PDB file of C-alpha atoms in Angstrom:
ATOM      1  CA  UNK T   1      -5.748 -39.143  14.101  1.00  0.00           C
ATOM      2  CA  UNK T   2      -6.059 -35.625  15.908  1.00  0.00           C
ATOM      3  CA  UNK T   3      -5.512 -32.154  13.827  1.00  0.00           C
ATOM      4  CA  UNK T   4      -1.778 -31.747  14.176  1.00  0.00           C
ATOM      5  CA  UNK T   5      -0.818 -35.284  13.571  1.00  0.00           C
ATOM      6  CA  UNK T   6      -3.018 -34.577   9.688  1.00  0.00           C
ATOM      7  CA  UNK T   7      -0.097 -32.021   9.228  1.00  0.00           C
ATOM      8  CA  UNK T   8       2.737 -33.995   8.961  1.00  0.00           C
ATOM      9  CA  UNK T   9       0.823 -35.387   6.413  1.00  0.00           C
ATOM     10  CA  UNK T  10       0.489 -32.163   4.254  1.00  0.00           C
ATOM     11  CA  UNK T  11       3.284 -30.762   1.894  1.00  0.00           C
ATOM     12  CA  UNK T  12       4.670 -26.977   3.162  1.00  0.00           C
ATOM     13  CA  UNK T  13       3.906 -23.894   0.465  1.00  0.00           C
ATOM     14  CA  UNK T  14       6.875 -21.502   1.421  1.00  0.00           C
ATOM     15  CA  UNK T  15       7.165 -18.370  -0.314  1.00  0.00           C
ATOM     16  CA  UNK T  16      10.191 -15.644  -0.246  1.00  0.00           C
ATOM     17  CA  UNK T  17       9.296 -11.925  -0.045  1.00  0.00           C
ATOM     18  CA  UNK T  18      12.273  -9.202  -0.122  1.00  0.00           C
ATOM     19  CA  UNK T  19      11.767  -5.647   0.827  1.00  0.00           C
ATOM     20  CA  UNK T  20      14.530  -2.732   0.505  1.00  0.00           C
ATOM     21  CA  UNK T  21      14.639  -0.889   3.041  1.00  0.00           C
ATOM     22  CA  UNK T  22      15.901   3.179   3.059  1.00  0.00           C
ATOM     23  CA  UNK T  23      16.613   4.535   6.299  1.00  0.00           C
ATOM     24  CA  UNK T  24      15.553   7.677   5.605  1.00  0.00           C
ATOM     25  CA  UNK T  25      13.744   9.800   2.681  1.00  0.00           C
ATOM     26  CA  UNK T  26      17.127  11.164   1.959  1.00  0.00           C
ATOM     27  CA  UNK T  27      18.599   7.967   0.756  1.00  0.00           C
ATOM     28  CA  UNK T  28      15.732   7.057  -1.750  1.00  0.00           C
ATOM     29  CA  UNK T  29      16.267   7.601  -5.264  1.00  0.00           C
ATOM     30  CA  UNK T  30      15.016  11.387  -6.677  1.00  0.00           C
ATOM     31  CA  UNK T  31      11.764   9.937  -8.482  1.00  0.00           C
ATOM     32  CA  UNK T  32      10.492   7.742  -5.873  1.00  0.00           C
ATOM     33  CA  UNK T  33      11.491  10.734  -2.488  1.00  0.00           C
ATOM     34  CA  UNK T  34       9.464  13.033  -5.142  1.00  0.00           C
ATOM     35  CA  UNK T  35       6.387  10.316  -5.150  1.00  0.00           C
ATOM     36  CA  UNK T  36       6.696  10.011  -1.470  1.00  0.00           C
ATOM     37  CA  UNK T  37       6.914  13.779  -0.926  1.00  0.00           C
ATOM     38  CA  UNK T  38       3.456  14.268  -2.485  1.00  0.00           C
ATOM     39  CA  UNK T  39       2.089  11.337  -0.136  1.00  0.00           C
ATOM     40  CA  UNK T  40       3.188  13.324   2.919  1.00  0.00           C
ATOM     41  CA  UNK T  41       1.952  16.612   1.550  1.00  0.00           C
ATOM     42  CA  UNK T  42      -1.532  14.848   1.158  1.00  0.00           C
ATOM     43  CA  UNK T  43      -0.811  13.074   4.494  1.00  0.00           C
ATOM     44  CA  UNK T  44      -1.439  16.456   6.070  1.00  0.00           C
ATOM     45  CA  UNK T  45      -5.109  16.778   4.839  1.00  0.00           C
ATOM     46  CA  UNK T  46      -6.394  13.636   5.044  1.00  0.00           C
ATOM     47  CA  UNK T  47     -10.031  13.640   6.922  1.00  0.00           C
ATOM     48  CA  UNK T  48      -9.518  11.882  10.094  1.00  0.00           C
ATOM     49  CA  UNK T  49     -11.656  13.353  12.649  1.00  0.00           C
ATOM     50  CA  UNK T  50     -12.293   9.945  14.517  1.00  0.00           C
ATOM     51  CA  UNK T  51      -9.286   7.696  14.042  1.00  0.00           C
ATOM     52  CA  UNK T  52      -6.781  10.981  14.468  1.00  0.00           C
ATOM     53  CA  UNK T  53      -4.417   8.244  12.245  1.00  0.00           C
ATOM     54  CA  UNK T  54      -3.801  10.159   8.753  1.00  0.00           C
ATOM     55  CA  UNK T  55      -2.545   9.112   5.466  1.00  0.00           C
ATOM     56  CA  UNK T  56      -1.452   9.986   2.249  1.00  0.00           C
ATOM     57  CA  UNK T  57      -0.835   7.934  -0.962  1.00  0.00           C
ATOM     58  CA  UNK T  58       0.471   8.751  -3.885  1.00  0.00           C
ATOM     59  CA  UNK T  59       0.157   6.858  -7.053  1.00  0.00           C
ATOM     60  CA  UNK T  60       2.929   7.968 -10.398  1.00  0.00           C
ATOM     61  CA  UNK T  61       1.595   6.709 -13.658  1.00  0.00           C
ATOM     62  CA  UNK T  62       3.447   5.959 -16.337  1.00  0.00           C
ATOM     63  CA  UNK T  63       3.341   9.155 -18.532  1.00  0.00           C
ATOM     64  CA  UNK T  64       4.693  10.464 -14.677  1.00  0.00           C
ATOM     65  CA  UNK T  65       1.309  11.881 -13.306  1.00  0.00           C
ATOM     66  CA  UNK T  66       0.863  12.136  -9.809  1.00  0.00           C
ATOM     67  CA  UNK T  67      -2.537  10.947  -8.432  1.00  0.00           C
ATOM     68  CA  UNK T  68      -3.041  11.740  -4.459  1.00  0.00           C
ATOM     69  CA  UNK T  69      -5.720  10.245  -1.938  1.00  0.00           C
ATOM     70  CA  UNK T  70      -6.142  10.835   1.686  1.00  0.00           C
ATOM     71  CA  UNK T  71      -8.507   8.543   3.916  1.00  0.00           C
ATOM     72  CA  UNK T  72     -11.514   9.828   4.312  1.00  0.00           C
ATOM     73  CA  UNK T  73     -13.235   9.389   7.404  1.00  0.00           C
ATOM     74  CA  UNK T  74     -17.122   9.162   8.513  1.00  0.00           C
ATOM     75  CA  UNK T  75     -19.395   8.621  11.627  1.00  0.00           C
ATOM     76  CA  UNK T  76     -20.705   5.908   9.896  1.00  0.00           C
ATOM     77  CA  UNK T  77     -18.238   3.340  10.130  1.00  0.00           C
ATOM     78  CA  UNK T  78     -16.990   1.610   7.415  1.00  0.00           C
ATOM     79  CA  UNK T  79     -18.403   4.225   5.347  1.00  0.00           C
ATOM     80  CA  UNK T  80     -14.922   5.766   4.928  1.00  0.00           C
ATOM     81  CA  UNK T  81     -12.526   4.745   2.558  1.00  0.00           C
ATOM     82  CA  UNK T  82      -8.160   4.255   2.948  1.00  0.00           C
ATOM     83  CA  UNK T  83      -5.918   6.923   1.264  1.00  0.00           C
ATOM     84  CA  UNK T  84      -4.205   4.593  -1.290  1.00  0.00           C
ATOM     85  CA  UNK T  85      -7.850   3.556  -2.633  1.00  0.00           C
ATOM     86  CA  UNK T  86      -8.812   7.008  -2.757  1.00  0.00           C
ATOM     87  CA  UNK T  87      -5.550   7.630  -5.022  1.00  0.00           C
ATOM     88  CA  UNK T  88      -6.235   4.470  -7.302  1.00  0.00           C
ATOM     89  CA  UNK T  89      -9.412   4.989  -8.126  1.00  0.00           C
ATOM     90  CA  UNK T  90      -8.935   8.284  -8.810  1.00  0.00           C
ATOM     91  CA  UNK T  91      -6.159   7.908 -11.344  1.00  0.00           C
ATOM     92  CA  UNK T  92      -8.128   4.962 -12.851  1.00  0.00           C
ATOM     93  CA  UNK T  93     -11.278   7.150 -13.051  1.00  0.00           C
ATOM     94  CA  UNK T  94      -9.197  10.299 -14.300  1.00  0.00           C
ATOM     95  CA  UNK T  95      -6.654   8.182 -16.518  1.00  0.00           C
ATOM     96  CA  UNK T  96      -8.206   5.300 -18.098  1.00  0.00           C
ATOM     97  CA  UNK T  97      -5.998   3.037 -19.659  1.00  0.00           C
ATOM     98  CA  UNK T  98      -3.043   4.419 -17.602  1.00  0.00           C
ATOM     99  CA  UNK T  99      -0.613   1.809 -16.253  1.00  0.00           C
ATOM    100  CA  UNK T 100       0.135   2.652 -12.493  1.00  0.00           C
ATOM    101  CA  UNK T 101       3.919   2.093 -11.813  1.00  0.00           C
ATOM    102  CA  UNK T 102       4.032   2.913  -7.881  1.00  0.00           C
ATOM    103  CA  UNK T 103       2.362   4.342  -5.134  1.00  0.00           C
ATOM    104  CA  UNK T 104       4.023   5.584  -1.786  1.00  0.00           C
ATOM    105  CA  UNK T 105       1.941   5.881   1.565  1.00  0.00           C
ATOM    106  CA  UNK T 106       2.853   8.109   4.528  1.00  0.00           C
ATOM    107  CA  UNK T 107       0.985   7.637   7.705  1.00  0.00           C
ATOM    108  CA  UNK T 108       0.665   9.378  10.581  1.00  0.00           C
ATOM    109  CA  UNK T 109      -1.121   9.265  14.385  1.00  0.00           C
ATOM    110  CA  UNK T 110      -1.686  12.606  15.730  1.00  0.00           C
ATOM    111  CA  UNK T 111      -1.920  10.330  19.002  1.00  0.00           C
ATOM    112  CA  UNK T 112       1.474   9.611  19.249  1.00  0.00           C
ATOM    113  CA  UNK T 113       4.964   9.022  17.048  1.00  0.00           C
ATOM    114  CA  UNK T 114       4.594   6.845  14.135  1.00  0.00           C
ATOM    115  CA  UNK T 115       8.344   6.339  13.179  1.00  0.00           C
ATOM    116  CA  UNK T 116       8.231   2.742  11.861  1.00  0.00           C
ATOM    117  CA  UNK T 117       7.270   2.317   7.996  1.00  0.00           C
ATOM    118  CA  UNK T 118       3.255   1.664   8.217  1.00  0.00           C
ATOM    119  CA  UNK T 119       2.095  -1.139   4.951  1.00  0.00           C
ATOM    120  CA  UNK T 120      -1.190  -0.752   3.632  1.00  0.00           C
ATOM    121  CA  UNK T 121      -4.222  -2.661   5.213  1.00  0.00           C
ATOM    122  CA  UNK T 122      -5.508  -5.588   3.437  1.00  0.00           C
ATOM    123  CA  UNK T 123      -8.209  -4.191   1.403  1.00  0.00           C
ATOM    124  CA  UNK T 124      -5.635  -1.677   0.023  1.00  0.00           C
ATOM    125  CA  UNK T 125      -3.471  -4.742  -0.727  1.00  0.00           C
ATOM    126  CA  UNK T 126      -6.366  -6.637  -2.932  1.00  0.00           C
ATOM    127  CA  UNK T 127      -6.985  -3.338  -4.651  1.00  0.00           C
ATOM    128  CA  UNK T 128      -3.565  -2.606  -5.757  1.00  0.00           C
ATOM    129  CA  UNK T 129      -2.401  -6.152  -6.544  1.00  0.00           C
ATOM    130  CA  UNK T 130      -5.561  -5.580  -8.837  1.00  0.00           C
ATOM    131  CA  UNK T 131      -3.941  -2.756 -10.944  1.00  0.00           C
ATOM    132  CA  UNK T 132      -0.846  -5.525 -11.086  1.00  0.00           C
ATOM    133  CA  UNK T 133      -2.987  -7.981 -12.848  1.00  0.00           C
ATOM    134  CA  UNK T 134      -4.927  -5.733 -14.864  1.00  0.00           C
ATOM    135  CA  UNK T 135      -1.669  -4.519 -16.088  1.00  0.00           C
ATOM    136  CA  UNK T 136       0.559  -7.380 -16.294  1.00  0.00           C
ATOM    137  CA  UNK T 137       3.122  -5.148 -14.826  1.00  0.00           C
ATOM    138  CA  UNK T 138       3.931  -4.842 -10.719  1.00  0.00           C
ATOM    139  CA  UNK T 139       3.586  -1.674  -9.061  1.00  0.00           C
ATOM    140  CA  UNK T 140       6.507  -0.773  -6.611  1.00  0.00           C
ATOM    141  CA  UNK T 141       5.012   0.265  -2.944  1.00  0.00           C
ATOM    142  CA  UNK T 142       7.188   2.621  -0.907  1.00  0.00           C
ATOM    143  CA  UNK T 143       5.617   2.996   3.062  1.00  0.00           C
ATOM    144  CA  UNK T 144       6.808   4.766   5.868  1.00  0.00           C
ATOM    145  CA  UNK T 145       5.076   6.484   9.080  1.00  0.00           C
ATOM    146  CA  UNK T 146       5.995   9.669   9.561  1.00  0.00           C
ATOM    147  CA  UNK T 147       9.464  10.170   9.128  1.00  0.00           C
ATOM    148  CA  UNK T 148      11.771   7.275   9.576  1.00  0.00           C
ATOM    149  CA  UNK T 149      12.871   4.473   7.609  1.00  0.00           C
ATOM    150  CA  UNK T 150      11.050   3.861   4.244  1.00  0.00           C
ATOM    151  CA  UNK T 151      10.150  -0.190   3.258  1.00  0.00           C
ATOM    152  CA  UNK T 152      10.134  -0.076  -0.853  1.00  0.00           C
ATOM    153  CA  UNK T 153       8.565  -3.393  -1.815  1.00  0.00           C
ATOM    154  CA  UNK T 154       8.814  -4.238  -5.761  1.00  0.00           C
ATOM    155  CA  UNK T 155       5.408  -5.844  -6.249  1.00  0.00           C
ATOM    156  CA  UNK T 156       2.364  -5.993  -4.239  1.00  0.00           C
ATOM    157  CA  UNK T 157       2.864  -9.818  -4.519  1.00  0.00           C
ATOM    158  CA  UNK T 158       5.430  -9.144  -1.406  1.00  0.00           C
ATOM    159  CA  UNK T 159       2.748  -8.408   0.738  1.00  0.00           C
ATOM    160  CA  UNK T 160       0.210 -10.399  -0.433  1.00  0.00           C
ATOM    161  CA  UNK T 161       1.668 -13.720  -1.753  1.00  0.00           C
ATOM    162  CA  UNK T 162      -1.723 -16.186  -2.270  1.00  0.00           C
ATOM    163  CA  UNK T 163      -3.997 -13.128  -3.929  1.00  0.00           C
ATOM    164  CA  UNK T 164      -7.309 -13.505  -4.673  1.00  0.00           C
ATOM    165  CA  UNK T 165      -8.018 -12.682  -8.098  1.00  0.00           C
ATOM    166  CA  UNK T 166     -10.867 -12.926 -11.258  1.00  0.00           C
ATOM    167  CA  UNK T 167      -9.561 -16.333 -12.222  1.00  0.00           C
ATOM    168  CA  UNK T 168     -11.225 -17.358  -8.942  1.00  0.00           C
ATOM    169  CA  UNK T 169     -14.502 -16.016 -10.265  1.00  0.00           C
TER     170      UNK T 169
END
């Protein structure tokens, strides 16, 4: 029996995801076009010196602080660090104990137009869906690039169905 004849053998996982999708910053709700106001605002200062590709995050807690993170760049690659991580660990280091409801990311290439909503990379996906389980509680993710349409996903379980978590450990 070869490889792909095994798979007809094997029962399917299928899982769902559903994203809302805004086609602009104007047609988002007042709290979460304030959130993602401060991630473009931060967006503009990020430390990018070597990718030129900048982005901002902003995290809202539930008492409604804002937390912002930019990525942070270095020569010594991977030394730098993603702009939603530098926002999460910031309000967890800041805020202890805080439960993080949402965090919106604006990116943008100073090589070139980034009109298309940009998700977070993988690592940034493990970290937040870590918040979710520490908190029992999902955190909505808004993402955009520059200006454009704006993808508002409810949990971080959209992105990242089979996570990786300390039951594993």
């Amino acid at each position: 029996m070869d490889f792909f004849s095994e798979l007809t053998l094997m029962k399917k996982i299928v899982t769902e995801t559903t994203f809302l999708r805004y086609d602009s910053l104007d047609e988002l709700p007042e709290a979460s076009k304030n959130l993602m106001k401060h991630a473009i605002q931060a967006r503009k200062t990020a430390y990018a010196p070597y990718s030129r590709f900048r982005v901002g995050a902003a995290v809202i807690l539930d008492d409604g602080t804002i937390v912002i993170g930019t990525n942070q760049e270095n020569a010594a690659y991977p030394s730098g660090l993603c702009a939603e991580r530098v926002a999460l660990y910031a309000a967890a280091s800041a805020y202890p104990g805080k439960i993080i409801s949402a965090i919106a990311i604006s990116a943008a290439s100073d090589k070139g137009d980034t009109h298309e909503p940009i998700p977070p990379c993988g690592s940034c996906r493990q970290s937040i869906i870590e918040y979710e389980q520490r908190d029992g509680r999902p955190i909505s993710i808004l993402f955009m690039g520059e200006d454009g349409a704006v993808i508002l996903s409810q949990s971080t379980k959209n992105l990242l169905p089979l996570s990786f978590d300390k039951n594993f450990l």
